[in-house]
mmCIF file of C-alpha atoms in Angstrom:
data_model
loop_
_atom_site.group_PDB
_atom_site.id
_atom_site.type_symbol
_atom_site.label_atom_id
_atom_site.label_comp_id
_atom_site.label_asym_id
_atom_site.label_seq_id
_atom_site.Cartn_x
_atom_site.Cartn_y
_atom_site.Cartn_z
ATOM 1 C CA GLN H 17 129.508 114.383 85.537
ATOM 2 C CA ALA H 18 131.858 117.284 86.939
ATOM 3 C CA TYR H 19 132.272 114.498 90.085
ATOM 4 C CA GLY H 20 132.140 111.274 87.673
ATOM 5 C CA VAL H 21 128.555 109.729 88.008
ATOM 6 C CA GLY H 22 126.806 109.680 84.776
ATOM 7 C CA THR H 23 123.605 111.286 83.793
ATOM 8 C CA CYS H 24 120.360 110.997 81.546
ATOM 9 C CA ARG H 25 118.702 113.757 80.391
ATOM 10 C CA ILE H 26 114.015 113.071 80.179
ATOM 11 C CA ALA H 27 112.447 114.789 78.623
ATOM 12 C CA ALA H 28 109.656 116.837 80.141
ATOM 13 C CA GLY H 29 106.113 114.618 79.846
ATOM 14 C CA ASP H 30 107.448 111.725 80.213
ATOM 15 C CA LEU H 31 106.236 111.366 82.903
ATOM 16 C CA LEU H 32 102.802 112.609 84.172
ATOM 17 C CA ALA H 33 102.560 116.205 85.330
ATOM 18 C CA THR H 34 107.042 116.772 85.440
ATOM 19 C CA GLY H 35 109.358 118.619 83.691
ATOM 20 C CA GLU H 36 112.574 117.654 82.942
ATOM 21 C CA ARG H 37 114.588 115.423 84.592
ATOM 22 C CA VAL H 38 118.726 114.490 84.773
ATOM 23 C CA ARG H 39 118.761 110.531 86.385
ATOM 24 C CA PHE H 40 121.874 109.866 87.475
ATOM 25 C CA THR H 41 122.365 105.517 89.314
ATOM 26 C CA THR H 42 124.228 106.279 93.160
ATOM 27 C CA PRO H 43 127.442 104.204 94.095
ATOM 28 C CA SER H 44 124.364 102.005 96.370
ATOM 29 C CA GLY H 45 122.547 100.691 93.593
ATOM 30 C CA HIS H 46 119.603 103.520 92.986
ATOM 31 C CA GLU H 47 118.453 105.556 90.414
ATOM 32 C CA VAL H 48 118.174 109.585 91.492
ATOM 33 C CA GLU H 49 115.852 111.683 89.349
ATOM 34 C CA LEU H 50 115.726 115.162 90.004
ATOM 35 C CA TYR H 51 113.322 118.133 88.048
ATOM 36 C CA ALA H 52 112.449 120.610 89.495
ATOM 37 C CA GLU H 53 108.654 122.062 87.955
ATOM 38 C CA LYS H 54 106.246 119.598 88.468
ATOM 39 C CA THR H 55 102.119 120.465 88.517
ATOM 40 C CA PHE H 56 100.658 121.474 91.212
ATOM 41 C CA VAL H 57 96.945 120.766 92.364
ATOM 42 C CA GLY H 58 97.664 121.483 95.693
ATOM 43 C CA ASN H 59 96.409 119.645 98.709
ATOM 44 C CA GLY H 60 93.097 120.001 99.689
ATOM 45 C CA CYS H 61 93.511 122.755 102.170
ATOM 46 C CA GLY H 62 92.867 125.517 99.350
ATOM 47 C CA GLU H 63 95.858 128.193 99.103
ATOM 48 C CA ILE H 64 93.368 131.507 100.536
ATOM 49 C CA ASN H 65 92.388 130.892 104.283
ATOM 50 C CA PRO H 66 93.174 127.460 104.752
ATOM 51 C CA ALA H 67 91.915 125.138 106.780
ATOM 52 C CA PRO H 68 93.759 123.364 108.773
ATOM 53 C CA TRP H 69 92.872 120.022 107.108
ATOM 54 C CA ASP H 70 91.748 118.462 104.176
ATOM 55 C CA PRO H 71 87.765 118.224 105.826
ATOM 56 C CA THR H 72 87.670 115.204 102.884
ATOM 57 C CA VAL H 73 89.464 112.500 103.937
ATOM 58 C CA THR H 74 87.304 110.759 106.918
ATOM 59 C CA HIS H 75 89.270 107.295 106.965
ATOM 60 C CA GLY H 76 92.487 105.524 107.171
ATOM 61 C CA ILE H 77 96.530 106.261 108.729
ATOM 62 C CA SER H 78 95.677 109.930 105.821
ATOM 63 C CA PRO H 79 98.988 110.845 106.752
ATOM 64 C CA ILE H 80 100.071 114.692 105.692
ATOM 65 C CA ARG H 81 103.041 112.874 103.885
ATOM 66 C CA MET H 82 105.385 111.375 101.976
ATOM 67 C CA ASP H 83 108.502 112.093 104.480
ATOM 68 C CA HIS H 84 111.210 110.360 104.015
ATOM 69 C CA LEU H 85 112.845 107.244 102.596
ATOM 70 C CA LEU H 86 115.723 104.301 103.425
ATOM 71 C CA LEU H 87 117.451 102.627 101.508
ATOM 72 C CA TYR H 88 120.331 99.751 101.614
ATOM 73 C CA GLY H 89 123.080 98.708 99.079
ATOM 74 C CA PRO H 90 126.279 98.810 99.656
ATOM 75 C CA ASN H 91 129.040 101.692 99.008
ATOM 76 C CA VAL H 92 127.397 103.626 102.057
ATOM 77 C CA SER H 93 130.043 106.389 102.698
ATOM 78 C CA GLN H 94 130.738 106.997 99.048
ATOM 79 C CA THR H 95 126.933 107.933 98.720
ATOM 80 C CA LEU H 96 126.941 109.721 101.693
ATOM 81 C CA GLU H 97 129.469 111.970 100.421
ATOM 82 C CA LEU H 98 127.937 111.930 96.793
ATOM 83 C CA PHE H 99 124.770 113.630 98.168
ATOM 84 C CA ILE H 100 126.647 116.162 100.638
ATOM 85 C CA LYS H 101 128.787 117.144 98.361
ATOM 86 C CA VAL H 102 127.013 116.977 95.124
ATOM 87 C CA LEU H 103 123.880 117.953 96.073
ATOM 88 C CA GLY H 104 124.441 120.238 98.992
ATOM 89 C CA PHE H 105 121.968 117.581 102.674
ATOM 90 C CA THR H 106 124.124 117.664 105.161
ATOM 91 C CA LEU H 107 124.837 114.177 107.336
ATOM 92 C CA VAL H 108 122.870 114.983 110.294
ATOM 93 C CA GLU H 109 123.345 111.151 112.197
ATOM 94 C CA ARG H 110 125.877 108.206 111.317
ATOM 95 C CA VAL H 111 125.482 104.427 112.600
ATOM 96 C CA LEU H 112 128.877 102.940 112.541
ATOM 97 C CA GLY H 113 129.553 99.898 112.122
ATOM 98 C CA PRO H 114 131.469 97.437 114.205
ATOM 99 C CA ASP H 115 134.248 98.109 113.472
ATOM 100 C CA GLY H 116 133.968 101.714 114.378
ATOM 101 C CA GLU H 117 134.908 103.637 111.916
ATOM 102 C CA THR H 118 132.466 102.436 109.383
ATOM 103 C CA ASN H 119 129.426 104.087 108.459
ATOM 104 C CA ILE H 120 126.733 101.474 107.645
ATOM 105 C CA ILE H 121 124.209 103.383 108.075
ATOM 106 C CA GLY H 122 123.363 107.479 107.269
ATOM 107 C CA PHE H 123 120.432 110.189 107.717
ATOM 108 C CA LEU H 124 120.870 112.939 105.298
ATOM 109 C CA SER H 125 118.671 116.412 105.518
ATOM 110 C CA CYS H 126 118.115 119.299 103.262
ATOM 111 C CA ALA H 127 116.842 121.726 105.572
ATOM 112 C CA ILE H 128 116.042 121.074 109.260
ATOM 113 C CA LYS H 129 114.131 117.956 109.001
ATOM 114 C CA SER H 130 115.652 115.033 110.883
ATOM 115 C CA HIS H 131 116.354 113.783 107.704
ATOM 116 C CA ASP H 132 114.697 113.703 104.206
ATOM 117 C CA ILE H 133 116.818 110.701 103.168
ATOM 118 C CA ALA H 134 118.643 108.008 104.577
ATOM 119 C CA PHE H 135 121.175 104.295 103.262
ATOM 120 C CA GLY H 136 122.147 101.941 105.048
ATOM 121 C CA HIS H 137 125.028 98.797 104.747
ATOM 122 C CA CYS H 138 123.340 95.978 102.426
ATOM 123 C CA ASP H 139 125.564 94.041 99.691
ATOM 124 C CA GLU H 140 122.502 93.512 97.254
ATOM 125 C CA PRO H 141 122.243 96.875 95.358
ATOM 126 C CA GLY H 142 119.455 99.388 94.959
ATOM 127 C CA ARG H 143 116.682 97.885 98.062
ATOM 128 C CA LEU H 144 114.062 99.888 99.911
ATOM 129 C CA HIS H 145 113.953 99.481 103.257
ATOM 130 C CA HIS H 146 111.438 101.617 104.225
ATOM 131 C CA VAL H 147 109.393 104.137 103.221
ATOM 132 C CA SER H 148 108.108 106.994 106.185
ATOM 133 C CA PHE H 149 104.744 108.513 106.135
ATOM 134 C CA LEU H 150 104.297 111.434 108.254
ATOM 135 C CA LEU H 151 101.300 112.101 111.282
ATOM 136 C CA ASP H 152 100.196 115.274 112.856
ATOM 137 C CA SER H 153 100.881 113.827 116.640
ATOM 138 C CA TRP H 154 101.721 110.864 118.681
ATOM 139 C CA GLU H 155 98.446 109.838 119.671
ATOM 140 C CA GLN H 156 97.493 109.460 115.744
ATOM 141 C CA VAL H 157 100.089 106.985 115.314
ATOM 142 C CA LEU H 158 99.314 105.239 117.706
ATOM 143 C CA ARG H 159 95.501 106.004 115.859
ATOM 144 C CA ALA H 160 97.762 104.383 113.008
ATOM 145 C CA GLY H 161 97.874 101.775 115.289
ATOM 146 C CA ASP H 162 94.832 100.940 116.364
ATOM 147 C CA ILE H 163 93.600 101.041 112.559
ATOM 148 C CA MET H 164 96.654 98.304 110.922
ATOM 149 C CA ALA H 165 94.965 96.108 114.304
ATOM 150 C CA MET H 166 91.485 96.413 112.963
ATOM 151 C CA ASN H 167 92.659 96.034 109.020
ATOM 152 C CA ARG H 168 94.854 92.699 109.844
ATOM 153 C CA VAL H 169 98.056 94.773 109.298
ATOM 154 C CA PRO H 170 101.016 92.579 109.867
ATOM 155 C CA VAL H 171 103.386 95.312 112.370
ATOM 156 C CA ASP H 172 107.291 95.424 112.343
ATOM 157 C CA ILE H 173 108.285 97.004 115.293
ATOM 158 C CA GLY H 174 106.245 99.200 117.317
ATOM 159 C CA PRO H 175 104.471 101.598 118.824
ATOM 160 C CA THR H 176 108.162 102.927 120.240
ATOM 161 C CA ARG H 177 110.220 106.104 119.795
ATOM 162 C CA HIS H 178 113.532 106.160 118.149
ATOM 163 C CA GLY H 179 116.426 107.043 119.522
ATOM 164 C CA VAL H 180 117.953 108.860 116.595
ATOM 165 C CA THR H 181 116.141 111.111 115.047
ATOM 166 C CA ARG H 182 114.298 111.027 118.434
ATOM 167 C CA GLY H 183 111.257 110.332 116.010
ATOM 168 C CA ARG H 184 107.560 108.357 117.322
ATOM 169 C CA THR H 185 106.950 105.145 114.756
ATOM 170 C CA ILE H 186 105.246 102.163 114.257
ATOM 171 C CA TYR H 187 106.811 99.771 110.842
ATOM 172 C CA ALA H 188 104.744 97.567 109.004
ATOM 173 C CA TRP H 189 104.309 95.607 105.906
ATOM 174 C CA ASP H 190 102.127 96.502 103.025
ATOM 175 C CA PRO H 191 100.280 93.606 101.008
ATOM 176 C CA SER H 192 103.316 92.790 98.536
ATOM 177 C CA GLY H 193 105.522 93.365 101.656
ATOM 178 C CA ASN H 194 107.254 96.335 101.622
ATOM 179 C CA ARG H 195 108.078 97.633 104.870
ATOM 180 C CA PHE H 196 106.019 101.212 105.688
ATOM 181 C CA GLU H 197 106.197 103.882 108.160
ATOM 182 C CA THR H 198 103.811 105.944 110.509
ATOM 183 C CA PHE H 199 106.521 108.198 111.905
ATOM 184 C CA PHE H 200 106.171 112.115 113.608
ATOM 185 C CA GLY H 201 108.284 114.205 115.043
ATOM 186 C CA GLY H 202 112.498 113.781 115.576
ATOM 187 C CA HIS H 203 114.766 116.556 116.106
ATOM 188 C CA LEU H 204 114.848 119.849 113.510
ATOM 189 C CA PRO H 205 119.285 119.863 112.556
ATOM 190 C CA TYR H 206 120.499 123.306 111.394
ATOM 191 C CA PRO H 207 123.234 122.647 109.843
ATOM 192 C CA ASP H 208 125.504 124.383 111.058
ATOM 193 C CA TYR H 209 125.200 121.437 113.585
ATOM 194 C CA GLU H 210 127.540 118.708 114.337
ATOM 195 C CA THR H 211 126.788 115.136 113.216
ATOM 196 C CA LEU H 212 125.624 112.400 115.748
ATOM 197 C CA THR H 213 127.126 109.357 115.703
ATOM 198 C CA TRP H 214 125.700 106.694 117.841
ATOM 199 C CA THR H 215 128.508 102.864 117.584
ATOM 200 C CA PHE H 216 126.357 100.090 116.843
ATOM 201 C CA ASP H 217 126.971 98.381 119.796
ATOM 202 C CA ASN H 218 124.516 101.500 121.162
ATOM 203 C CA PHE H 219 122.132 100.556 118.113
ATOM 204 C CA GLY H 220 119.467 99.278 119.423
ATOM 205 C CA GLN H 221 118.611 101.990 121.624
ATOM 206 C CA GLY H 222 118.799 104.619 118.676
ATOM 207 C CA LEU H 223 116.517 101.683 116.951
ATOM 208 C CA ASP H 224 114.138 101.509 119.810
ATOM 209 C CA TYR H 225 115.058 104.008 122.227
ATOM 210 C CA PRO H 226 112.137 102.510 125.602
ATOM 211 C CA GLN H 227 113.296 98.425 124.476
ATOM 212 C CA ARG H 228 116.763 99.607 123.791
ATOM 213 C CA LYS H 229 116.661 96.053 121.811
ATOM 214 C CA LEU H 230 118.413 96.245 117.581
ATOM 215 C CA HIS H 231 114.994 94.403 116.377
ATOM 216 C CA GLU H 232 116.091 90.919 113.908
ATOM 217 C CA THR H 233 114.154 92.136 110.499
ATOM 218 C CA PHE H 234 115.496 95.888 110.978
ATOM 219 C CA LEU H 235 119.247 94.721 109.898
ATOM 220 C CA THR H 236 117.920 92.214 107.861
ATOM 221 C CA VAL H 237 114.852 92.414 105.447
ATOM 222 C CA VAL H 238 114.491 94.717 102.692
ATOM 223 C CA SER H 239 112.096 94.810 99.441
#
């Protein structure tokens, strides 16, 4: 509120298994909620002498967790500033627009991951670009591609490697029209690292490093 962003508080229990929340809207038009308490249910591996993976999961792609989001909307620079100055995120990488100055995509981390959340420019507020799910290895990403093909899941991009974040990836579409990503890797930036910058004329390599191709759908299709 001191920064000028309106907030509201939501009582504990309003959302299942979740404590009190604080809700605010970003300059990009996305509603964000902060909470500190969540009911712990474990990860299926146990807390004492844990297994390396859940032995009960025997089918499907079986991601480890949701890894990150890319959200699209206006006012990217203002949204990045809010996450950096108020929420303490680090700007790990950015993509400049054709003018060579404006941030059109920014990748933010609150730890030493390549990114936890990213924001990209779109005239429409509050849009989703993709939800990403973390896998154990590049081989698991390729296996995910096989499973998608067997189930006739439409693939958008990949398998390939990003220049930005250096992650290995496949983008695909779920039946409701939302893009999702199966993802592995990425570099591990510390908070004192300098922000890496990609110019728009080389963003094709940032997106699809082997082909150096700026796929049209990546910049235009959101949900």
